[in-house]
Coordinates of C-alpha atoms and ligand atoms in Angstrom, one line a residue:
M232 CA 209.4 -38.2 -94.8
G233 CA 205.7 -38.0 -95.8
I234 CA 202.6 -36.5 -94.2
V235 CA 201.0 -38.4 -91.4
V236 CA 197.2 -37.8 -91.0
Q237 CA 195.6 -38.7 -87.7
K238 CA 192.2 -38.5 -86.2
Y239 CA 191.5 -38.4 -82.4
G240 CA 187.9 -39.2 -81.2
G241 CA 186.1 -37.5 -78.4
S242 CA 187.0 -40.1 -75.7
S243 CA 190.7 -39.5 -76.5
L244 CA 190.2 -35.8 -75.8
A245 CA 187.9 -36.0 -72.8
D246 CA 189.7 -33.6 -70.5
A247 CA 192.8 -31.4 -70.1
D248 CA 195.1 -34.4 -69.2
A249 CA 193.8 -36.4 -72.2
I250 CA 194.4 -33.4 -74.5
K251 CA 198.0 -33.1 -73.2
R252 CA 198.6 -36.8 -73.7
V253 CA 197.3 -36.5 -77.3
A254 CA 199.5 -33.5 -77.9
R255 CA 202.6 -35.5 -76.8
R256 CA 201.7 -38.3 -79.2
I257 CA 201.4 -35.8 -82.0
V258 CA 204.7 -34.1 -81.2
D259 CA 206.4 -37.5 -81.1
V260 CA 205.4 -38.0 -84.8
K261 CA 206.6 -34.6 -85.7
K262 CA 209.9 -35.3 -83.9
S263 CA 210.4 -38.4 -86.0
G264 CA 210.5 -36.2 -89.0
H265 CA 207.0 -36.3 -90.4
D266 CA 204.6 -33.5 -91.2
V267 CA 201.5 -34.0 -89.2
V268 CA 197.9 -33.1 -89.9
V269 CA 195.3 -34.0 -87.2
A270 CA 191.5 -34.1 -87.4
V271 CA 189.9 -33.8 -83.9
S272 CA 186.4 -34.6 -82.6
A273 CA 184.6 -32.7 -79.8
M274 CA 185.7 -33.4 -76.3
G275 CA 184.0 -36.4 -74.6
D276 CA 180.2 -36.2 -74.8
T277 CA 180.2 -32.5 -75.9
T278 CA 178.2 -33.2 -79.0
D279 CA 175.5 -35.0 -77.1
D280 CA 175.5 -32.2 -74.5
L281 CA 175.0 -29.6 -77.2
Y282 CA 172.1 -31.6 -78.6
D283 CA 170.5 -31.7 -75.2
L284 CA 171.0 -27.9 -74.8
A285 CA 169.4 -27.3 -78.2
N286 CA 166.4 -29.5 -77.3
G287 CA 166.1 -27.6 -74.1
V288 CA 165.6 -24.4 -76.0
S289 CA 163.5 -25.7 -78.9
P290 CA 161.8 -29.0 -79.7
L291 CA 162.7 -28.6 -83.4
P292 CA 165.8 -26.5 -83.8
P293 CA 166.4 -25.2 -87.3
A294 CA 169.0 -27.4 -89.0
R295 CA 171.3 -24.4 -89.9
E296 CA 171.5 -23.3 -86.3
M297 CA 172.0 -26.9 -85.1
D298 CA 175.1 -27.1 -87.4
M299 CA 176.4 -23.7 -86.1
L300 CA 176.0 -25.1 -82.5
L301 CA 177.5 -28.5 -83.1
T302 CA 180.6 -27.3 -85.0
A303 CA 181.6 -25.3 -81.9
G304 CA 182.4 -28.6 -80.1
E305 CA 185.2 -29.4 -82.6
R306 CA 186.5 -25.8 -82.5
I307 CA 187.0 -26.1 -78.7
S308 CA 189.2 -29.2 -79.1
M309 CA 191.2 -28.0 -82.0
A310 CA 192.2 -24.8 -80.2
L311 CA 193.0 -26.7 -77.0
V312 CA 195.1 -29.3 -78.8
A313 CA 197.0 -26.5 -80.6
M314 CA 197.7 -24.8 -77.2
A315 CA 198.9 -28.0 -75.6
I316 CA 201.3 -28.6 -78.6
S317 CA 202.7 -25.1 -78.3
D318 CA 203.3 -25.8 -74.6
L319 CA 205.6 -28.6 -75.7
G320 CA 207.7 -26.2 -77.8
F321 CA 206.2 -26.9 -81.2
T322 CA 203.9 -24.6 -83.2
A323 CA 200.5 -25.7 -84.3
R324 CA 197.8 -24.0 -86.3
S325 CA 194.2 -24.9 -85.9
F326 CA 191.6 -24.5 -88.7
T327 CA 187.9 -24.9 -88.9
G328 CA 186.6 -27.3 -91.6
S329 CA 185.8 -24.3 -93.7
Q330 CA 189.2 -22.8 -93.3
A331 CA 190.8 -26.2 -94.1
G332 CA 189.0 -26.3 -97.4
V333 CA 186.5 -29.0 -96.6
I334 CA 183.8 -28.3 -99.2
T335 CA 180.4 -30.0 -98.9
D336 CA 177.0 -30.1 -100.4
S337 CA 174.3 -28.1 -98.6
V338 CA 172.4 -30.7 -96.6
H339 CA 172.6 -29.7 -92.9
G340 CA 173.3 -32.5 -90.4
K341 CA 174.4 -35.0 -93.0
A342 CA 176.4 -33.1 -95.6
K343 CA 178.7 -35.0 -98.0
I344 CA 182.2 -33.8 -98.8
I345 CA 182.5 -32.9 -102.5
D346 CA 186.0 -31.5 -102.5
V347 CA 188.9 -30.6 -100.3
T348 CA 191.1 -27.6 -101.2
P349 CA 193.8 -27.7 -98.5
G350 CA 195.7 -24.6 -99.5
R351 CA 195.9 -23.2 -96.0
I352 CA 197.0 -26.6 -94.6
T353 CA 199.9 -27.0 -97.1
E354 CA 201.0 -23.5 -96.4
A355 CA 201.0 -24.0 -92.7
I356 CA 202.9 -27.3 -93.1
G357 CA 205.4 -25.4 -95.4
N358 CA 206.0 -23.0 -92.5
G359 CA 206.8 -25.9 -90.2
H360 CA 203.5 -26.0 -88.2
I361 CA 201.6 -29.0 -87.0
V362 CA 198.0 -28.6 -88.4
I363 CA 194.9 -29.4 -86.4
V364 CA 191.6 -29.4 -88.2
A365 CA 188.1 -29.4 -86.6
G366 CA 186.5 -32.6 -87.7
F367 CA 182.9 -33.4 -88.8
Q368 CA 182.3 -30.0 -90.5
G369 CA 182.7 -28.1 -93.8
V370 CA 181.2 -25.3 -95.8
S371 CA 178.6 -25.7 -98.5
Q372 CA 179.7 -24.8 -102.0
D373 CA 176.3 -23.4 -102.9
T374 CA 174.9 -21.8 -99.8
K375 CA 178.3 -20.9 -98.1
E376 CA 176.7 -22.1 -94.9
I377 CA 178.5 -24.2 -92.3
T378 CA 177.5 -27.9 -92.5
T379 CA 178.1 -31.0 -90.4
L380 CA 178.8 -34.5 -91.8
G381 CA 176.6 -36.6 -89.5
R382 CA 177.5 -38.3 -86.2
G383 CA 181.0 -39.7 -86.2
G384 CA 181.9 -37.6 -89.2
T385 CA 185.4 -36.7 -88.0
D386 CA 186.6 -40.1 -89.4
T387 CA 185.5 -38.9 -92.8
T388 CA 187.2 -35.5 -92.4
A389 CA 190.5 -37.4 -91.6
V390 CA 190.3 -39.7 -94.6
A391 CA 189.3 -36.9 -96.9
L392 CA 192.3 -34.9 -95.7
A393 CA 194.6 -37.9 -96.2
A394 CA 193.3 -38.3 -99.8
A395 CA 193.7 -34.5 -100.6
L396 CA 197.2 -34.4 -99.1
E397 CA 198.2 -37.7 -100.7
A398 CA 199.2 -39.2 -97.4
D399 CA 200.1 -42.9 -97.5
A400 CA 197.6 -43.8 -94.9
C401 CA 195.2 -42.4 -92.3
E402 CA 195.4 -43.3 -88.6
I403 CA 192.1 -43.3 -86.7
Y404 CA 192.7 -43.1 -82.9
T405 CA 189.9 -44.3 -80.7
D406 CA 189.2 -45.9 -77.3
V407 CA 189.5 -49.5 -78.3
D408 CA 192.5 -51.3 -79.9
G409 CA 190.9 -51.7 -83.4
V410 CA 188.0 -53.4 -85.2
F411 CA 186.7 -56.5 -83.3
T412 CA 184.8 -59.5 -84.4
A413 CA 181.9 -58.2 -82.4
D414 CA 181.2 -55.3 -80.1
P415 CA 183.4 -56.1 -77.0
R416 CA 180.7 -54.6 -74.8
I417 CA 178.4 -57.5 -75.7
V418 CA 180.9 -60.2 -76.5
P419 CA 183.9 -60.0 -74.1
S420 CA 185.7 -62.7 -76.0
A421 CA 185.7 -60.7 -79.3
R422 CA 188.9 -60.9 -81.2
K423 CA 190.8 -58.0 -82.8
L424 CA 191.1 -58.2 -86.5
D425 CA 194.6 -57.4 -87.9
Q426 CA 193.1 -56.6 -91.3
V427 CA 189.7 -56.2 -92.8
S428 CA 188.7 -55.3 -96.4
Y429 CA 186.9 -52.0 -97.3
E430 CA 184.1 -54.2 -98.5
E431 CA 183.6 -56.0 -95.2
M432 CA 184.1 -52.8 -93.2
L433 CA 181.4 -51.1 -95.2
E434 CA 179.0 -53.9 -94.4
L435 CA 180.0 -53.8 -90.7
A436 CA 179.5 -50.1 -90.5
A437 CA 176.2 -50.2 -92.3
C438 CA 175.0 -53.0 -89.9
G439 CA 175.6 -51.1 -86.7
S440 CA 179.4 -51.3 -86.0
K441 CA 180.1 -47.7 -84.8
I442 CA 183.9 -48.0 -84.9
L443 CA 184.2 -46.2 -88.2
H444 CA 181.9 -43.7 -90.0
L445 CA 180.4 -45.4 -93.1
R446 CA 181.4 -42.6 -95.4
C447 CA 185.0 -42.6 -94.3
V448 CA 185.3 -46.2 -95.4
E449 CA 183.7 -45.4 -98.8
Y450 CA 186.1 -42.5 -99.1
G451 CA 189.1 -44.6 -98.2
R452 CA 188.1 -47.2 -100.8
R453 CA 187.5 -44.7 -103.6
Y454 CA 190.9 -43.0 -103.1
G455 CA 192.8 -46.1 -102.0
I456 CA 193.7 -44.8 -98.6
P457 CA 194.5 -47.6 -96.1
I458 CA 192.9 -46.8 -92.7
H459 CA 194.6 -47.8 -89.5
V460 CA 192.1 -48.0 -86.6
R461 CA 193.9 -48.1 -83.3
S462 CA 193.8 -47.0 -79.7
S463 CA 195.2 -43.6 -78.5
F464 CA 195.6 -45.2 -75.0
S465 CA 198.1 -47.9 -76.0
Q466 CA 200.9 -48.3 -78.5
L467 CA 199.5 -51.5 -80.0
E468 CA 199.1 -52.1 -83.7
G469 CA 195.4 -51.8 -84.6
T470 CA 193.3 -53.0 -87.5
W471 CA 194.2 -52.1 -91.1
V472 CA 191.2 -51.5 -93.4
V473 CA 192.6 -52.1 -96.9
N474 CA 191.9 -53.6 -100.3
D475 CA 191.4 -57.3 -100.4
P476 CA 194.0 -58.8 -100.5
R477 CA 196.2 -56.2 -98.9
P478 CA 198.7 -54.9 -101.4
G479 CA 202.0 -56.6 -101.1
T480 CA 200.7 -59.7 -99.3
E481 CA 199.8 -62.8 -101.3
V482 CA 197.0 -64.1 -99.2
Q483 CA 195.2 -66.9 -101.0
P484 CA 191.4 -66.6 -100.8
M485 CA 191.2 -70.1 -99.1
E486 CA 193.5 -68.9 -96.3
Q487 CA 191.5 -65.8 -95.5
P488 CA 189.2 -66.0 -92.6
I489 CA 185.7 -66.7 -93.9
I490 CA 183.9 -64.5 -91.4
A491 CA 185.1 -61.0 -90.5
G492 CA 182.6 -60.5 -87.7
V493 CA 179.1 -60.2 -86.2
A494 CA 177.5 -56.8 -86.1
H495 CA 174.3 -55.7 -84.4
D496 CA 172.0 -52.7 -84.5
V497 CA 169.1 -51.7 -82.2
S498 CA 168.3 -48.4 -83.9
E499 CA 165.7 -49.7 -86.3
A500 CA 162.0 -50.2 -86.2
K501 CA 159.7 -52.4 -88.3
I502 CA 156.5 -51.3 -90.1
T503 CA 154.0 -53.8 -91.5
V504 CA 151.4 -52.7 -94.0
V505 CA 148.7 -55.4 -93.5
G506 CA 146.2 -56.4 -96.2
V507 CA 147.6 -54.8 -99.3
P508 CA 145.6 -55.7 -102.5
D509 CA 147.9 -57.9 -104.6
K510 CA 147.9 -55.9 -107.8
V511 CA 150.3 -54.0 -110.0
G512 CA 151.5 -50.6 -108.7
E513 CA 150.6 -51.0 -105.0
A514 CA 154.1 -51.5 -103.7
A515 CA 155.3 -48.6 -105.9
R516 CA 152.7 -46.3 -104.4
I517 CA 153.7 -47.3 -100.8
F518 CA 157.4 -46.8 -101.4
E519 CA 156.9 -43.6 -103.3
A520 CA 155.1 -42.1 -100.3
L521 CA 158.1 -43.2 -98.1
A522 CA 160.7 -41.8 -100.6
D523 CA 158.8 -38.5 -100.7
A524 CA 159.1 -38.4 -96.9
Q525 CA 162.9 -38.8 -97.3
I526 CA 163.0 -42.1 -95.5
N527 CA 165.8 -44.6 -96.0
L528 CA 164.6 -48.1 -95.8
D529 CA 166.6 -51.2 -95.0
M530 CA 165.0 -54.6 -95.3
I531 CA 161.8 -55.1 -97.3
V532 CA 159.8 -58.3 -97.3
Q533 CA 156.5 -59.0 -99.1
N534 CA 154.6 -62.2 -98.2
V535 CA 153.0 -64.5 -100.8
S536 CA 149.4 -63.3 -101.0
A537 CA 146.8 -65.6 -99.5
A538 CA 145.0 -67.3 -102.4
A539 CA 141.5 -66.8 -100.9
T540 CA 141.8 -63.1 -100.3
S541 CA 144.4 -61.9 -102.8
L542 CA 145.7 -59.7 -100.0
T543 CA 149.4 -59.5 -99.0
D544 CA 151.5 -58.0 -96.2
I545 CA 154.5 -55.8 -96.8
S546 CA 157.0 -55.3 -94.0
F547 CA 160.1 -53.1 -93.9
T548 CA 162.6 -51.7 -91.5
L549 CA 163.8 -48.1 -91.1
P550 CA 165.6 -45.9 -88.6
R551 CA 163.5 -45.6 -85.4
T552 CA 163.9 -41.8 -85.6
D553 CA 162.0 -41.9 -88.9
G554 CA 159.2 -44.0 -87.5
Q555 CA 156.6 -41.3 -86.8
T556 CA 157.2 -39.6 -90.2
A557 CA 156.8 -42.9 -92.0
M558 CA 153.5 -43.8 -90.2
T559 CA 152.1 -40.4 -91.0
A560 CA 153.1 -40.7 -94.7
L561 CA 151.5 -44.2 -95.0
A562 CA 148.3 -43.2 -93.2
R563 CA 147.8 -40.5 -95.8
I564 CA 147.6 -43.0 -98.6
Q565 CA 145.4 -45.7 -96.9
A566 CA 142.3 -45.0 -99.0
E567 CA 144.2 -44.8 -102.2
V568 CA 146.1 -48.1 -101.6
G569 CA 143.2 -49.8 -99.9
Y570 CA 145.3 -51.6 -97.3
D571 CA 143.8 -52.8 -94.0
K572 CA 146.0 -51.4 -91.2
L573 CA 149.6 -50.5 -90.2
L574 CA 151.6 -52.2 -87.4
Y575 CA 154.6 -50.5 -85.8
D576 CA 157.3 -52.4 -83.8
D577 CA 160.4 -50.7 -82.4
K578 CA 161.4 -53.6 -80.1
I579 CA 163.5 -55.2 -82.8
G580 CA 167.2 -55.6 -83.4
K581 CA 169.3 -56.6 -86.4
V582 CA 172.1 -59.2 -86.2
S583 CA 174.4 -59.5 -89.2
L584 CA 177.1 -62.0 -90.1
I585 CA 179.7 -60.5 -92.4
G586 CA 182.6 -62.0 -94.3
A587 CA 184.0 -62.0 -97.9
G588 CA 184.6 -65.8 -97.6
M589 CA 180.9 -66.5 -97.7
R590 CA 181.1 -66.2 -101.5
S591 CA 183.2 -69.4 -101.7
H592 CA 182.0 -71.3 -98.7
P593 CA 178.6 -73.1 -98.7
G594 CA 176.7 -73.8 -95.5
I595 CA 177.2 -70.5 -93.8
T596 CA 173.5 -69.7 -93.7
S597 CA 172.5 -73.0 -92.1
K598 CA 175.2 -72.7 -89.5
F599 CA 174.1 -69.2 -88.6
F600 CA 170.4 -70.1 -88.4
G601 CA 171.3 -73.3 -86.4
A602 CA 173.2 -71.2 -83.9
L603 CA 170.2 -68.9 -83.5
A604 CA 167.9 -71.8 -83.0
S605 CA 170.1 -73.4 -80.3
A606 CA 170.1 -70.0 -78.5
G607 CA 166.3 -70.0 -78.7
V608 CA 166.2 -67.0 -81.0
N609 CA 163.3 -66.6 -83.4
I610 CA 164.0 -65.0 -86.7
G611 CA 161.5 -62.2 -87.9
M612 CA 163.0 -61.2 -91.2
I613 CA 166.0 -62.1 -93.3
S614 CA 168.1 -60.3 -95.9
T615 CA 171.3 -61.0 -97.6
S616 CA 174.1 -59.5 -99.8
E617 CA 177.0 -61.4 -101.4
I618 CA 179.0 -61.1 -98.2
R619 CA 176.4 -60.6 -95.5
I620 CA 173.4 -62.3 -93.9
S621 CA 171.1 -60.2 -91.6
V622 CA 168.2 -61.2 -89.4
I623 CA 165.7 -59.2 -87.5
V624 CA 165.1 -60.6 -84.0
D625 CA 163.5 -59.4 -80.7
E626 CA 165.4 -56.5 -79.2
N627 CA 165.9 -58.3 -75.9
V628 CA 167.6 -61.4 -77.4
V629 CA 170.1 -59.4 -79.6
G630 CA 173.0 -60.1 -77.1
D631 CA 172.2 -63.9 -77.0
A632 CA 172.0 -64.0 -80.8
V633 CA 175.3 -62.2 -81.3
R634 CA 177.1 -64.4 -78.7
A635 CA 175.8 -67.6 -80.1
T636 CA 176.7 -66.7 -83.6
H637 CA 180.2 -65.5 -82.6
T638 CA 180.8 -68.9 -80.9
A639 CA 179.4 -71.0 -83.7
F640 CA 181.8 -69.5 -86.1
D641 CA 184.8 -70.0 -83.8
L642 CA 185.4 -66.3 -83.4
D643 CA 186.0 -66.3 -79.7
A644 CA 189.4 -65.5 -78.5
D645 CA 191.1 -67.8 -75.9
E646 CA 191.9 -64.9 -73.7
V647 CA 190.0 -61.6 -73.3
E648 CA 191.7 -59.2 -75.8
A649 CA 189.3 -56.4 -75.8
V650 CA 190.0 -53.5 -73.6
V651 CA 187.6 -50.5 -73.7
Y652 CA 189.9 -47.7 -72.5
G653 CA 187.5 -44.8 -72.5
G654 CA 184.2 -43.3 -73.4
T655 CA 180.9 -43.3 -71.7
G656 CA 179.3 -45.3 -74.4
R657 CA 176.9 -42.5 -74.9
Ligands
LIG780 N1 181.6 -34.9 -82.4 C1 180.8 -35.5 -83.5 C2 180.0 -36.7 -82.9 O1 180.1 -36.9 -81.7 C3 181.7 -36.0 -84.6 C4 182.6 -37.1 -84.3 O2 182.9 -37.4 -83.1 O3 183.2 -37.6 -85.2 O4 179.3 -37.3 -83.6
LIG781 MG1 182.0 -37.9 -80.8

């Protein structure tokens, strides 16, 4: 009997009753003869509440102290889950990320796991204990400081533990039944996917689907760990995130669904640099200034320059949270670049159509744009990858755009399948 690695999210651990229910699920796995290692998130909205507390004390809390504060959330749940398990007559040992051997780089707030040395975990398992690990945190190899992995990082903790412990798979327990063809909060007729490839899941996560942390999918793909996303509120089989095609099944490419789903994201803003002289080196200067300010860009579009003026416009999207920093960085180089002015728009949304079948099926783009047109949605910007088409639209028509696209690609379920069991959506 192998090791089972599980992750429980905050909405599955919202209060004492929820914690007792999770403890019973964990004990059931142990009773069936498996060793169990569990990564836990902070209870309910604890992490958001801790953010609010910090902001009440200081408008710009130091990143090191922020990590000290936020990691406390997961410590609370790990101890409570261990207590609830001991109440059921089994022994559990809880460990912080640092104790569990989760080694990261030293970037506070978005650290990357560089190694997992699970000596204390394997020792505890050897002594017959169930192991509970605080998610979303580690310790920096260089600075020895406590770090966090970014919002939603407990998924990544769980998959990293599964890889280090050579588990066959990693179970991610959440408050919906799996990965859906769209966010069920926007598209009630969204359908649950039985299976999705790492590649498609990476695009979904990068385009705003919050069901899995992006880096957990990268980690799973790199180490070949199948990820089973499922609800802690039901016993239903969820969605398997696996290699394409799933090992052991002989799915022919033609039989695979063409489209995996429609994702949306309303966390981005758009900046347009108007009247950029059309000569060598201007774009480099603009994007250098943004890179120096540590800003991650998403879409970039440069217009053809107007023949009469030899001036062009460059637009790009970026996280709204970086908007102010980017505008300041660009204002600083206005004289040097000689552009005319800057425009800032944060009333935008991104809608993305994702599916590995796009590679072999022509006509997907025209169908997508046709659906948007029929819904009266105007397209602001377009970008594509091999298996994705994304458009920028007005923020207030994102829902219409997602629903129209979902229907155009026959993704609607006949009956409502999506149940949102918990969470405040915060
Ligand atoms: N508690 C952290 C958050 O809310 C980490 C996680 O839930 O995975 O982002
Ligand atoms: Mg959380």
